[in-house]
Amino acid sequence: MGLKALDYETMNENVKKVQYAVRGELYLRASELQKEGKKIIFTNVGNPHALGQKPLTFPRQVVALCQAPFLLDDPNVGLVFPADAIARAKHYLSLTSGGLGAYSDSRGIPGVRKEVAEFIERRDGYPSDPELIFLTDGASKGVMQILNCIIRGQGDGVLVPVPQYPLYSATISLLGGSLVPYYLEETANWGLDVNNLRESVAQARFKGITVRAMVIINPGNPTGQCLSEANLREILNFCYQENLVLLGDEVYQQNIYQDKRPFISSRKVLMDMGPPISKEVQLVSFHTVSKGYWGECGQRGGYFEMTNIPPKTVDEIYKIASISLSPNVPAQIFMGLMVNPLKPGDVSYDQYVRESKGILESLRRRARIMTDGFNSCKNVVCNFTEGAMYSFPQLRLPPKAIEAAKQAGKVPDVFYCLKLLEATGISTVPGSGFGQKEGVFHLRTTILPAEEDMPEIMSSFKKFNDEFMAQYEDNWNRSRM
Amino acid sequence: ILYCNIGNPQSLGQQPITFFREVLALCDHPAILDKSETQGLFSADSIERAWQILDQIPGRATGAYSHSQGIKGLRDTIAAGIEARDGFPADPNDIFLTDGASPAVHMMMQLLIRSEKDGILCPIPQYPLYSASIALHGGTLVPYYLDEATGWGLEVSELKKQLETSRSKGITVRALVVINPGNPTGQVLAEENQKAIVEFCKQEGLVLLADEVYQENVYVPEKKFHSFKKVSRSMGYGEKDIALVSFQSVSKGYYGECGKRGGYMEVTGFGADVREQIYKVASVNLCSNISGQILASLVMSPPKVGDESYESYSAERDGILLSLARRAKTLEDAFNKLEGVTCNKAEGAMYLFPRIDLPEKAIKAAEAAKKAPDAYYCQRLLAATGIVFVPGSGFGQ
């Protein structure tokens, strides 16, 4: 055998550093068990359709027609598709330059970006420029593209919440940058304290890191908290003072389960604050078709909107986007449909509203069921899921459990989650995959299992948890004797 | 404006393959499969194929993130298609479905390039995805020159020469990119040539990155597409002998579904620990778009003789391919008739790459306009005719 150019030793070190627990050890073990015939409930990723949520009917009708435009010429098409879906399909096809099978503009179909801009304007009350909106194959790709522009080397730091969705830590590792953590306060409902931010930045700078950007996930993942307007103002002021680009991950903006803190976009608050801040702070906002009540994860549709980014920089971002030629066209149509939904009077409007409300109301109920369920468990404390799709209960693991984990060569929450998986088939992601304070443990689950399955899942969890806690607390008691 | 800058067939009027679109439409909206009226709108075998595909997707949920390598059943289909094409088995676990072939190329560059000391051998002229990706990942492009005088021939002696030169400069050459059929050059490699390339990679310990997205675009009877996997296996070389990554896409061929962003890489000859890392990187993006995955499986397993849609499918396919072959010839002849222009035959792919012998005065005028000579020519052409070409300097020459 000759020399090998690519083996583990000679691989790019940054790749080796990447960790993405969402599809890491727990998921791989769960998949193994599933192959062996065990029933697994996958709550490791925000993937609604995988847990029985149905796609909304109207967008699927429209995209199916766009896929097969010859149907539009068939006299019988009206027997299977409603008139408004047919009209909308024709509308989107007319916006493309050759149907779904042609590369679009590298930034996305201009007509769809215009619809996104109009959505943003309706939502926030401020005009948005379609030229500063780029459609991407999922929001994740957009995040990677922007971080790629920001991170020049390990001297560049990006402020990331702890806990965070590990796309950020993984991407920063891949790009060879530095993650600058700022801790969310669990006892204050995962609140963001600007003093924590200041401290994090100071520490980073002391180490010689140039802090370049700040990520906020609002509503939070895995934590679910919705930022208040006051909080957003503080953050924007902070970015202004410290000259940071704000990256606003707002993919869960339609997943709000309480009424005290509705979703307010970072951009709206920024514009409300007026000049000079509104003209100075650089903001990139991300959205997707994967979450909300659409849950169309498999389409890979997203966008980012740039605010106060200079034209030359926008040109460079466009240049990088053009290497990938174009985002996938069907997902662009999903995006158009999402931001430009049906109106009262449209044939399919009632069904659309019924389906949408059904999903959102159920998610709200499930958020409550899960939070209460976790809080009823021994040594488990859980903040309410104000938004997004996750529950992130804290597990107060007894010292003996932590010791047992060490013996098994596992991080304590991984140890717990593996045991939970073996006992109940519930596949979660250990809190260490998201980051947490030293010595504090969590797991992340989604609130997505079907409502009718929830009681059984929660009771199955409680049985496992209470037995686990009893087992390791008994041992502890015994050892003290 | 006539856009001839990009291989984007459906933007220039090429029609998609009906059977593929039928299946995709049904998978996009499976609710209609239960309606009897649907049978009046779709062919029976497209309905059957849609059911078959949906049964391979957990919960029939085409809106769910799939396995990060792509839906298992679709990878099985693709592996079977590779085996049918090559006569050598393919493992579905070697397949990574991606949003087009380009992201797969980026993934490999990410793994291979540690610093500017790592070099990747690339053909000149090349499709600039490679130069761009290498630059983005901080590596060094090591050029090897295709020979215009011999129909853009690839000489292993040239590969050796460039390899040695770069090594003497302290570059560690990690991989060899071969685009077959070539872009922009259109040549289809002869099998003997391919064997020599495989041998070279094996000896020098290089990863062979085989861009084979134009595998179904071959226009000359005297040449055939042979995958590098087939060539390697036919030489008796297996997993332990050669590290090979083969890229395929739904964007080209006769299907031309650029906007769908469907493709895959088949990864063979790497250790399990490397494979884990590839999987890990793929998992950060969760998965590629499902519709594109389905299309990739259709491309690698189209209707067969006897299927209800076979006649119309093959008529559409042959219509497109024969037309492409005619257009390749027509344009080649037309370029060769022009003053100061010579053009190699396009044996495959979707491009012509004529050589323009620019007069001295034209080159001076370009300098004065602060443009590369071929960019100056192309700009003048655009202004005069509305035809959009890409200057050769964009590909290397």
mmCIF file of C-alpha atoms in Angstrom, chain B residues 17-20 45 254 302-322:
data_model
loop_
_atom_site.group_PDB
_atom_site.id
_atom_site.type_symbol
_atom_site.label_atom_id
_atom_site.label_comp_id
_atom_site.label_asym_id
_atom_site.label_seq_id
_atom_site.Cartn_x
_atom_site.Cartn_y
_atom_site.Cartn_z
ATOM 1 C CA ILE B 17 -37.797 15.241 -17.889
ATOM 2 C CA THR B 18 -41.536 14.723 -17.363
ATOM 3 C CA PHE B 19 -41.275 11.496 -15.382
ATOM 4 C CA PHE B 20 -38.843 13.053 -12.886
ATOM 5 C CA ASP B 45 -45.333 4.371 -12.957
ATOM 6 C CA TYR B 254 -29.916 15.544 -20.015
ATOM 7 C CA PRO B 302 -34.456 6.299 -14.442
ATOM 8 C CA PRO B 303 -37.325 4.439 -16.167
ATOM 9 C CA LYS B 304 -36.324 1.106 -17.704
ATOM 10 C CA VAL B 305 -37.431 -0.672 -20.855
ATOM 11 C CA GLY B 306 -40.919 -1.951 -20.196
ATOM 12 C CA ASP B 307 -41.898 0.825 -17.767
ATOM 13 C CA GLU B 308 -44.971 2.773 -18.877
ATOM 14 C CA SER B 309 -43.017 6.027 -19.049
ATOM 15 C CA TYR B 310 -39.972 4.546 -20.731
ATOM 16 C CA GLU B 311 -40.902 5.515 -24.279
ATOM 17 C CA SER B 312 -41.654 9.154 -23.498
ATOM 18 C CA TYR B 313 -38.706 9.353 -21.085
ATOM 19 C CA SER B 314 -36.201 8.025 -23.603
ATOM 20 C CA ALA B 315 -37.628 10.222 -26.361
ATOM 21 C CA GLU B 316 -37.167 13.283 -24.166
ATOM 22 C CA ARG B 317 -33.700 12.193 -23.094
ATOM 23 C CA ASP B 318 -32.494 11.354 -26.592
ATOM 24 C CA GLY B 319 -34.043 14.522 -27.997
ATOM 25 C CA ILE B 320 -32.041 16.625 -25.574
ATOM 26 C CA LEU B 321 -28.766 14.732 -25.968
ATOM 27 C CA LEU B 322 -28.908 14.600 -29.758
#
